[in-house]
mmCIF file of C-alpha atoms and ligand atoms in Angstrom:
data_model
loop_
_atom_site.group_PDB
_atom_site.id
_atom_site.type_symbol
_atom_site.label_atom_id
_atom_site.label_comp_id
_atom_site.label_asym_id
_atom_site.label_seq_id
_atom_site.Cartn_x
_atom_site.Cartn_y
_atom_site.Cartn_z
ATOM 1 C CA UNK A 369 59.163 165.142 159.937
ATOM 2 C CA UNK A 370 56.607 162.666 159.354
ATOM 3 C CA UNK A 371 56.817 160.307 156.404
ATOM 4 C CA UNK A 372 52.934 160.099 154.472
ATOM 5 C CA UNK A 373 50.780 157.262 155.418
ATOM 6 C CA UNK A 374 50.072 155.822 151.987
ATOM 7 C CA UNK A 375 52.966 154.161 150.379
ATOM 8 C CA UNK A 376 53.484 152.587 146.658
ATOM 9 C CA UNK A 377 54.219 149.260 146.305
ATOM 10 C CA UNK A 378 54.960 147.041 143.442
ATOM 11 C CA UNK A 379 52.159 148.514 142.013
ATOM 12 C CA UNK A 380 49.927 149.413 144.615
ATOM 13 C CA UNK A 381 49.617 152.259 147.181
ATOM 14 C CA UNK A 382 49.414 150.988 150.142
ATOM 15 C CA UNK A 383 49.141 152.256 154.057
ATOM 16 C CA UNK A 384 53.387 152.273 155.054
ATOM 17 C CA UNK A 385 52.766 149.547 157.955
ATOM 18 C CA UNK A 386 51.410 147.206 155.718
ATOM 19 C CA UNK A 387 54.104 147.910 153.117
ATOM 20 C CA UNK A 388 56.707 144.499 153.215
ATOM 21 C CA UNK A 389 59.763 143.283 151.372
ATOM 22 C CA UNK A 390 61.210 140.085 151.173
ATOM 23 C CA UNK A 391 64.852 140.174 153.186
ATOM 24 C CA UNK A 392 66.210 138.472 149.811
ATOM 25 C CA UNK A 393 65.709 141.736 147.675
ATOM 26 C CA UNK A 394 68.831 142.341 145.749
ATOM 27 C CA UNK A 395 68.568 145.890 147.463
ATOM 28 C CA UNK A 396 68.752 144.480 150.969
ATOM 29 C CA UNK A 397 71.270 141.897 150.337
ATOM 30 C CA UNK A 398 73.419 143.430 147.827
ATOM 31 C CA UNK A 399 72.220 147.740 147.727
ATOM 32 C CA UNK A 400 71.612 146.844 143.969
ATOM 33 C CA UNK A 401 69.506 149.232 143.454
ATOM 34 C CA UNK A 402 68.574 152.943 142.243
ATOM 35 C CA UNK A 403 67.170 155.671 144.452
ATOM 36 C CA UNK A 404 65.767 159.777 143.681
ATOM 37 C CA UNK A 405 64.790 162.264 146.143
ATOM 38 C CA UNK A 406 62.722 164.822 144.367
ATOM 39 C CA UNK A 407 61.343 168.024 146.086
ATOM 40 C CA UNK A 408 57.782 168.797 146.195
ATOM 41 C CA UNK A 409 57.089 172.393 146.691
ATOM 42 C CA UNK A 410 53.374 173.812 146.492
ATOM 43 C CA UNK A 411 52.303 170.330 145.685
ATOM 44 C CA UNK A 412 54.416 170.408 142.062
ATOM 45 C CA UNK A 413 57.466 168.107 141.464
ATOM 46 C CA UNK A 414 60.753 170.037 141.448
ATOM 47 C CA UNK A 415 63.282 169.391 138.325
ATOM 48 C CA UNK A 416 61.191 166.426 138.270
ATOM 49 C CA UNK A 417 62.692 165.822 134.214
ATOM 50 C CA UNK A 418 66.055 165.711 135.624
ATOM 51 C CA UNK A 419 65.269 163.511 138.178
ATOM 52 C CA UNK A 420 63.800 160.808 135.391
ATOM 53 C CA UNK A 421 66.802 161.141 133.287
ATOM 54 C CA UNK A 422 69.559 160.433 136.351
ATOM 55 C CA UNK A 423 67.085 157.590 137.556
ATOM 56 C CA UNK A 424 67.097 155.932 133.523
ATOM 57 C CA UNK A 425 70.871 156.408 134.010
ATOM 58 C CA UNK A 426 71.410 155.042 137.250
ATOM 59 C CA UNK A 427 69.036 151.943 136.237
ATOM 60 C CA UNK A 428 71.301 151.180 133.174
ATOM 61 C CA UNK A 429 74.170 151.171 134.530
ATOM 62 C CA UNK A 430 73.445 148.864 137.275
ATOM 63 C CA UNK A 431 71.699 146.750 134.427
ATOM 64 C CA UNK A 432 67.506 147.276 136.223
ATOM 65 C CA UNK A 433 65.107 147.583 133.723
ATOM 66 C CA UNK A 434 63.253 150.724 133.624
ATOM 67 C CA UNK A 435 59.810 149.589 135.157
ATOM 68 C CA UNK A 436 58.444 152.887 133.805
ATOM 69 C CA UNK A 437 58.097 155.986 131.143
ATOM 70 C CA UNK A 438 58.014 158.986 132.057
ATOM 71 C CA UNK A 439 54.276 159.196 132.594
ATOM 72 C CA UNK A 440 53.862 156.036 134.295
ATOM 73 C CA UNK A 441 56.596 157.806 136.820
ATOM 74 C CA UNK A 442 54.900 161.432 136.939
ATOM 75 C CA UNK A 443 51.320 158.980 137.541
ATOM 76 C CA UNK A 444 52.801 157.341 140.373
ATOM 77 C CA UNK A 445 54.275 160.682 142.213
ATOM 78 C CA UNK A 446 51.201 162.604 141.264
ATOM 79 C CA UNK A 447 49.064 160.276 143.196
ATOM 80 C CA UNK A 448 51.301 159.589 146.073
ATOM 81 C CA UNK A 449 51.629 163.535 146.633
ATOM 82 C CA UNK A 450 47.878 163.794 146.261
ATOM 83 C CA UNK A 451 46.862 160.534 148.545
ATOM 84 C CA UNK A 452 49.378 162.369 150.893
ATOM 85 C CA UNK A 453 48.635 165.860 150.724
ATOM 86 C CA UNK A 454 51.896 166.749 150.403
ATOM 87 C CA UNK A 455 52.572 170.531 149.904
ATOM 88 C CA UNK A 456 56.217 170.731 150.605
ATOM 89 C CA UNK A 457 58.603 167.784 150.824
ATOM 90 C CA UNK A 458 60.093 165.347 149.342
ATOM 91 C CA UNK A 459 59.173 161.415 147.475
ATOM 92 C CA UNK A 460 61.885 159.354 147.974
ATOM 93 C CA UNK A 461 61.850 156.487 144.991
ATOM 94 C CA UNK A 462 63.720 152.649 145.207
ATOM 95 C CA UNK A 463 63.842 150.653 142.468
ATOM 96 C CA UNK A 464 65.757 147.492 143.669
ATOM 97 C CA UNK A 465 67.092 144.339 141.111
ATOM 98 C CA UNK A 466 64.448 142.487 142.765
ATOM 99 C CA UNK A 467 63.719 139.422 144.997
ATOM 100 C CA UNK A 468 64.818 136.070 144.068
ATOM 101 C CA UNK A 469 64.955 132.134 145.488
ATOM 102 C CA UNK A 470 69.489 132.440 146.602
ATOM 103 C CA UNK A 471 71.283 134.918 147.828
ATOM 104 C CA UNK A 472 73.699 134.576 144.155
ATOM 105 C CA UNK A 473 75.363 137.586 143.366
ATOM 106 C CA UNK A 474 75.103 137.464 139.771
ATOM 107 C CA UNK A 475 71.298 136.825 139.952
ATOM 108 C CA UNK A 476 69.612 136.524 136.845
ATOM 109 C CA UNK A 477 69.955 137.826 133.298
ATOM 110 C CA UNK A 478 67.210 140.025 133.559
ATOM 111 C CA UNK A 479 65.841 141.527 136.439
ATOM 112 C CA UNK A 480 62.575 142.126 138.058
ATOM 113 C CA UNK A 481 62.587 145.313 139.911
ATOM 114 C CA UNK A 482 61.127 145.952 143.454
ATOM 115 C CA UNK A 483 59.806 149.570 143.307
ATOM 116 C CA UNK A 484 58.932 151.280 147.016
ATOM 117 C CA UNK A 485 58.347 155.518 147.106
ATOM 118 C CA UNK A 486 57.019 157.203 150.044
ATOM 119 C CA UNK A 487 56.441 160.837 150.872
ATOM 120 C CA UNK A 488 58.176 162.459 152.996
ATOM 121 C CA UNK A 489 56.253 165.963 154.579
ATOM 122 C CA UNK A 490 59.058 168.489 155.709
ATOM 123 C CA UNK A 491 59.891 172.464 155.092
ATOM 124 C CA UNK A 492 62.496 172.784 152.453
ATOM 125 C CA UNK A 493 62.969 176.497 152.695
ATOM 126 C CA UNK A 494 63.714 176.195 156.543
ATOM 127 C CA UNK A 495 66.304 177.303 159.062
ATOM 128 C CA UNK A 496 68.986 175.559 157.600
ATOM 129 C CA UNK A 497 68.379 177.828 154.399
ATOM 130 C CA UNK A 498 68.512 180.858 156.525
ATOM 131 C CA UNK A 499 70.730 180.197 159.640
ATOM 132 C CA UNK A 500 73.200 177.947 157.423
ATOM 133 C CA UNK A 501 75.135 174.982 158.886
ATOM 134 C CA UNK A 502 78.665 173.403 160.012
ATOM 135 C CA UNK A 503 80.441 171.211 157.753
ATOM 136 C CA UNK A 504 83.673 168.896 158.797
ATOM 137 C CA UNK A 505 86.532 167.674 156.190
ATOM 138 C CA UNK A 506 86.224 163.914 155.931
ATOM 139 C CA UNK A 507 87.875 161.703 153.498
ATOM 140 C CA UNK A 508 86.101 160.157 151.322
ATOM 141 C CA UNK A 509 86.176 156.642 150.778
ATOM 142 C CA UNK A 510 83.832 155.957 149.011
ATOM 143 C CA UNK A 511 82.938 153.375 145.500
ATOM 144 C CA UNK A 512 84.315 155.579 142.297
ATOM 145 C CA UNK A 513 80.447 155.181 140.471
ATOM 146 C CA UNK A 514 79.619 158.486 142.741
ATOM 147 C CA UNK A 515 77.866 159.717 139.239
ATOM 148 C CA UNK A 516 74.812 157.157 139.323
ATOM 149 C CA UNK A 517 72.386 157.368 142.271
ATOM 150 C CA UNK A 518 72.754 153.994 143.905
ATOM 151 C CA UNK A 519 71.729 153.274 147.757
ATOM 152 C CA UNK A 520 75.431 152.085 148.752
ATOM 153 C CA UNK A 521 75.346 154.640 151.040
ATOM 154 C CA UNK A 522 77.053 153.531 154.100
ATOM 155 C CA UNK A 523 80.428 155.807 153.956
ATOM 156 C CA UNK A 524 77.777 158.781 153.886
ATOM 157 C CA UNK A 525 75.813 157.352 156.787
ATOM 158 C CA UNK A 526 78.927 157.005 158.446
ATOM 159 C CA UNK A 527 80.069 160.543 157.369
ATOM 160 C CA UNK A 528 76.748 161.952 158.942
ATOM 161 C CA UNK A 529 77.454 160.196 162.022
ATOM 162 C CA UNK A 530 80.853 161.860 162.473
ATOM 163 C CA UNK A 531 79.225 165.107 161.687
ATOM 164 C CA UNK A 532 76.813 164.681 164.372
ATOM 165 C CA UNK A 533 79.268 163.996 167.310
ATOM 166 C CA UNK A 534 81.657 166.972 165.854
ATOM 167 C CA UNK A 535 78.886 169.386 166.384
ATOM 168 C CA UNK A 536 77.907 169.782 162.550
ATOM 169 C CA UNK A 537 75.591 169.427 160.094
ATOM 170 C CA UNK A 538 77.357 167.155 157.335
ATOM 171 C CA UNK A 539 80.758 166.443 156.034
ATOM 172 C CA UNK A 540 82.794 167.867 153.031
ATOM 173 C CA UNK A 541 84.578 164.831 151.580
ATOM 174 C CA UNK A 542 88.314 165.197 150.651
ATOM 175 C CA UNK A 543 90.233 162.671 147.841
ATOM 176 C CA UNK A 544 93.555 163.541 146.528
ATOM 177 C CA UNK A 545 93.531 167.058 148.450
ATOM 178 C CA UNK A 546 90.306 168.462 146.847
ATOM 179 C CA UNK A 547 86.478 168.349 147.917
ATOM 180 C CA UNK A 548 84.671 166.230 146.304
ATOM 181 C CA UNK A 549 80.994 166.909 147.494
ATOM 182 C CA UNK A 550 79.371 166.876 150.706
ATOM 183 C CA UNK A 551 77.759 163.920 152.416
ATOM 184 C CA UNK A 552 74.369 164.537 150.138
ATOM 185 C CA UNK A 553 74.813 167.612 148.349
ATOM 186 C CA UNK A 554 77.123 169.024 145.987
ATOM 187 C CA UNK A 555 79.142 172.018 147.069
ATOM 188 C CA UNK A 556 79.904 175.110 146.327
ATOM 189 C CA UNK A 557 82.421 178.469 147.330
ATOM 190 C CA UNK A 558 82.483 182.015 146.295
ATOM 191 C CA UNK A 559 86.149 183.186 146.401
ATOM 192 C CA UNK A 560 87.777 186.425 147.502
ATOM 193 C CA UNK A 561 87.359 187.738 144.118
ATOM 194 C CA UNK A 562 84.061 186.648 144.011
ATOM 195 C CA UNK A 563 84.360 183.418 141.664
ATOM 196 C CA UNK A 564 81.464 181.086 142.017
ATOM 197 C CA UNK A 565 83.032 177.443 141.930
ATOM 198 C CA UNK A 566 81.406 173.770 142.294
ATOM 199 C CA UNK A 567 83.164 170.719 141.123
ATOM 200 C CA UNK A 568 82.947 169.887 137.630
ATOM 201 C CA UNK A 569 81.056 166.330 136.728
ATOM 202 C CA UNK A 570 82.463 163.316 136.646
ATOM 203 C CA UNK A 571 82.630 159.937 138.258
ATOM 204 C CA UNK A 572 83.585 161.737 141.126
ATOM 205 C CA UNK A 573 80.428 163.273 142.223
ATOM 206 C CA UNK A 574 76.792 162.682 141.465
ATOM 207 C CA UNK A 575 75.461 165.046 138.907
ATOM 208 C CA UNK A 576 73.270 167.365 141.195
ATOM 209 C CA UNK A 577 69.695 168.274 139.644
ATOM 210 C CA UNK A 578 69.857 171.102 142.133
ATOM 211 C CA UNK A 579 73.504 171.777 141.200
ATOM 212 C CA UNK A 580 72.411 171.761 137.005
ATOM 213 C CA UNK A 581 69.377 174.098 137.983
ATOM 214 C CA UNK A 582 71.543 176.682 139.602
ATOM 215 C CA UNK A 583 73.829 176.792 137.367
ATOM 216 C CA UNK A 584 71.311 177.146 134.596
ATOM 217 C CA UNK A 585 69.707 180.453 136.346
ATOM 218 C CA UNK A 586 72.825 182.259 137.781
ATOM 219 C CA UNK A 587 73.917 181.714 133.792
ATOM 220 C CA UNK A 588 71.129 183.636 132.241
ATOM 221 C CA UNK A 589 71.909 186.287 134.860
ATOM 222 C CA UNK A 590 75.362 187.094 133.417
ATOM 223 C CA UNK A 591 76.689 185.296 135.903
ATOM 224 C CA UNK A 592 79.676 182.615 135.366
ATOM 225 C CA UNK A 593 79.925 179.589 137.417
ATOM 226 C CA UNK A 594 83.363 177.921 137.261
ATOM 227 C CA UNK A 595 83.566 173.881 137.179
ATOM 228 C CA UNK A 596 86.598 172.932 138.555
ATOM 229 C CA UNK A 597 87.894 170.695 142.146
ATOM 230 C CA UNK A 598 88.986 173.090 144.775
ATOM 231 C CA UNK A 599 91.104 172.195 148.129
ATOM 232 C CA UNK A 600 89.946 172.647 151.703
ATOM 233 C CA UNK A 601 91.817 175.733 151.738
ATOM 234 C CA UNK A 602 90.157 177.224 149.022
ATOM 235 C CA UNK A 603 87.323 176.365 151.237
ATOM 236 C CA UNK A 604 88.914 177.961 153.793
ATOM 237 C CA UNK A 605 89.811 181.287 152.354
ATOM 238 C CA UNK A 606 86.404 181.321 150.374
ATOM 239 C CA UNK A 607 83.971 184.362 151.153
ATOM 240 C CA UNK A 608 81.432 181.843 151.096
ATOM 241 C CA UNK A 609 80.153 178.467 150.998
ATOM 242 C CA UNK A 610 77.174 176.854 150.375
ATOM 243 C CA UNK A 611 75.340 173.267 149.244
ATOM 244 C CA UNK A 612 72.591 172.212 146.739
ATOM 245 C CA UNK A 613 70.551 169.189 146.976
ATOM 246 C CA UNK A 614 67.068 168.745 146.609
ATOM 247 C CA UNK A 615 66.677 167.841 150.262
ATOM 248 C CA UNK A 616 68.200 171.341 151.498
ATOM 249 C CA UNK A 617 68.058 173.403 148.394
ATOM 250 C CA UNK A 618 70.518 176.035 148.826
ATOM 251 C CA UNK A 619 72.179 175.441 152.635
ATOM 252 C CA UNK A 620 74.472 178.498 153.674
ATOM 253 C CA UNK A 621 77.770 176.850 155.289
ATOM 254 C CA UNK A 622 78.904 179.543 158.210
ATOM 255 C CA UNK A 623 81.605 177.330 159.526
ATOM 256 C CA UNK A 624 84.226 174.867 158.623
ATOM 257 C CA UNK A 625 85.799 172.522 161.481
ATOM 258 C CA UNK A 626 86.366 175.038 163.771
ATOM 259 C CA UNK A 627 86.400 178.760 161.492
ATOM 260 C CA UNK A 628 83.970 180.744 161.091
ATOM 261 C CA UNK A 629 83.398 181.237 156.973
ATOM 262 C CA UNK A 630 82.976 184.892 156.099
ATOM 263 C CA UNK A 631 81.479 186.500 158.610
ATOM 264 C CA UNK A 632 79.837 183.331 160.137
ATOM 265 C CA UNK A 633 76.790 184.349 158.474
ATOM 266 C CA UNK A 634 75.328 183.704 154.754
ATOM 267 C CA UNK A 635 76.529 186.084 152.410
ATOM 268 C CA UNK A 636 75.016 187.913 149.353
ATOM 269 C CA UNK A 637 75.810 186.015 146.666
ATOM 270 C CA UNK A 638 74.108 182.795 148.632
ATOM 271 C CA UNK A 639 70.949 184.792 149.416
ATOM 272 C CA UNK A 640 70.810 185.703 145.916
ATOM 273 C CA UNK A 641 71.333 181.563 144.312
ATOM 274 C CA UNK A 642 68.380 181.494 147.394
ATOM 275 C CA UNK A 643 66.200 183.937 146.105
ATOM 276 C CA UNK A 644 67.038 182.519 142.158
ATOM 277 C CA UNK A 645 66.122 179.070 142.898
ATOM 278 C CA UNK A 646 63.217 180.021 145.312
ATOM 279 C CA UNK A 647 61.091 182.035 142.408
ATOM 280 C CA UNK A 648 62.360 179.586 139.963
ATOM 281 C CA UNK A 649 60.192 176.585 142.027
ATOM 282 C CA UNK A 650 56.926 179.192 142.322
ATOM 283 C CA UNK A 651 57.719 180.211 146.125
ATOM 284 C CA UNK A 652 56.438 183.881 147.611
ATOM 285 C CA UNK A 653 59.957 184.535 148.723
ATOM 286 C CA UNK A 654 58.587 187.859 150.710
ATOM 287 C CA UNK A 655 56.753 185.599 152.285
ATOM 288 C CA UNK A 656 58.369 182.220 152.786
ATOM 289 C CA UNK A 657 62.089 183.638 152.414
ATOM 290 C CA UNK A 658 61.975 187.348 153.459
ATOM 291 C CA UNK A 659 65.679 187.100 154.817
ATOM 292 C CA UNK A 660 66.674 186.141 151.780
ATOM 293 C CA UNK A 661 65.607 189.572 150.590
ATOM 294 C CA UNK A 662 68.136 191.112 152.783
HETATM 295 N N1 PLP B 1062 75.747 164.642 146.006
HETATM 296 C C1 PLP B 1062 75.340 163.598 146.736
HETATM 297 C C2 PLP B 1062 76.356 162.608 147.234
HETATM 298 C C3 PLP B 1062 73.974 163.427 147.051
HETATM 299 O O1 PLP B 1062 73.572 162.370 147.776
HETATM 300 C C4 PLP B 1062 73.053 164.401 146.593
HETATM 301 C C5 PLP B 1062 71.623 164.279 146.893
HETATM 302 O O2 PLP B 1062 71.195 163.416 147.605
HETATM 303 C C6 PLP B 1062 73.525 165.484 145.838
HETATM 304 C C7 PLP B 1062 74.875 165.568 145.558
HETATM 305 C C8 PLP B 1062 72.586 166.542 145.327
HETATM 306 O O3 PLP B 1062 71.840 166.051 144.251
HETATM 307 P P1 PLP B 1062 70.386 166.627 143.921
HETATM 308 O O4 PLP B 1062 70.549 168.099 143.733
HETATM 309 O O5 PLP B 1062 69.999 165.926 142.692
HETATM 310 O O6 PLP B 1062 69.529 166.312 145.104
#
């Protein structure tokens, strides 16, 4: 889907071909740097607070000072979505440790952060959310600070490339015989006796926004959410599966490797997270989800 014309800068916003960083950013050279992806849906910022906080979290522990508050933050996506028109979508943010004279990996004591968002136009409730995709086991190899949002991201590029020629849509990652997440999203199964379980936080997984959200609203509804690891077979034998990111919201899984999950088709208790987290973001869901009505 087509990324917005106008781009922000290092302060400015700018049209995206005219947008240039030097190739001695820390983030090129080194992926020292933060990233968010926050949803935009009916031209408001989704779980946008929760967002700020994992980005102030991320930034600290990969020692980039915060180049913004809060408002400064909200300024800078409120403009880019309006410059852009963007209805529904997403604004990806960088803030990278910054360009300096050597490539020295300490760099200096205090950094000067690059800071690049664009906006990125695209249907979030779409037929991922109501087909649902294939996922593949992969192991996952990747760095153990999986908690903080940084852009070393190559095992999951990789992981999305495996998908890709396997016929799927993205890869469950396996350590020490349990999932982990998925290649972007956290994860999620509904067992035989219809126990709703994602992984509980750690440095093991990023803290999902998405993930905390859902949680929050299947809570008030009486309804317990377990936070433990689970195995592939779990995944196997589970009723059903699904993922939460802001990128996908709530993605049915219908099929693992080669098994159909379920019935091959999205169950009830994902239409229902669906049709929780749909009205929860200000979404017509007769309109803009009806099969999740089902
Ligand atoms: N886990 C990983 C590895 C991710 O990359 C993402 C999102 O990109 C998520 C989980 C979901 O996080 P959120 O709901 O904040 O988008």
């Amino acid at each position: 889907m087509p990324m917005g014309e106008t781009v922000y800068l290092n302060g400015a916003f700018t049209p995206r071909k005219e947008a240039l960083i030097s190739p001695l950013d820390r983030g090129f050279l080194f992926s020292h740097a933060a990233y968010e992806v926050t949803a935009i849906y009916g031209g408001k910022l989704i779980d946008f607070d929760g967002h700020l906080s994992r980005l102030g979290n991320t930034l600290e522990a990969i020692s980039i000072p915060n180049p913004h508050d809060p408002a400064g933050w909200t300024d800078i996506h409120t403009q880019l979505i309006s410059r852009n028109q963007l209805s529904e979508g997403l604004i990806y943010l960088e803030v990278s440790a910054g360009t300096y004279d050597s490539r020295d990996f300490a760099g200096p004591e205090i950094f000067t952060p690059t800071i690049f968002l664009f906006a990125d136009h695209r249907p979030l409730i779409n037929d991922v959310a109501e087909h649902g995709i294939k996922a593949i086991f992969l192991n996952d190899i990747r760095w153990r600070r999986r908690d903080i949002k940084t852009t070393q991201l190559l095992s999951q590029a990789l992981a999305y490339r495996s998908a890709r020629e396997a016929g799927a849509k993205t890869a469950f990652m396996v350590e020490d015989g349990y999932v982990t997440e998925a290649a972007s999203a956290n994860t999620w199964i509904v067992t035989e006796d219809d126990r709703i379980i994602t992984r509980n936080l750690s440095s093991d997984i990023l803290p999902g926004i998405t993930r905390g959200h859902v949680i929050a609203r299947l809570r008030e509804r009486g309804l317990p959410v377990e936070e433990r690891p689970f195995t592939p077979d779990d995944a196997y034998a589970a009723k059903e599966i699904f993922t939460t990111s802001a990128g996908a919201m709530i993605a049915p899984v219908i099929q693992l490797e080669d098994r159909p999950v379920g019935d091959g088709k999205p169950g009830p208790v994902t239409r229902q997270v669906q049709r929780l987290y749909y009205e929860a973001i200000g979404a017509d869901v007769a309109t803009a989800a009806p099969w999740a009505l089902a």
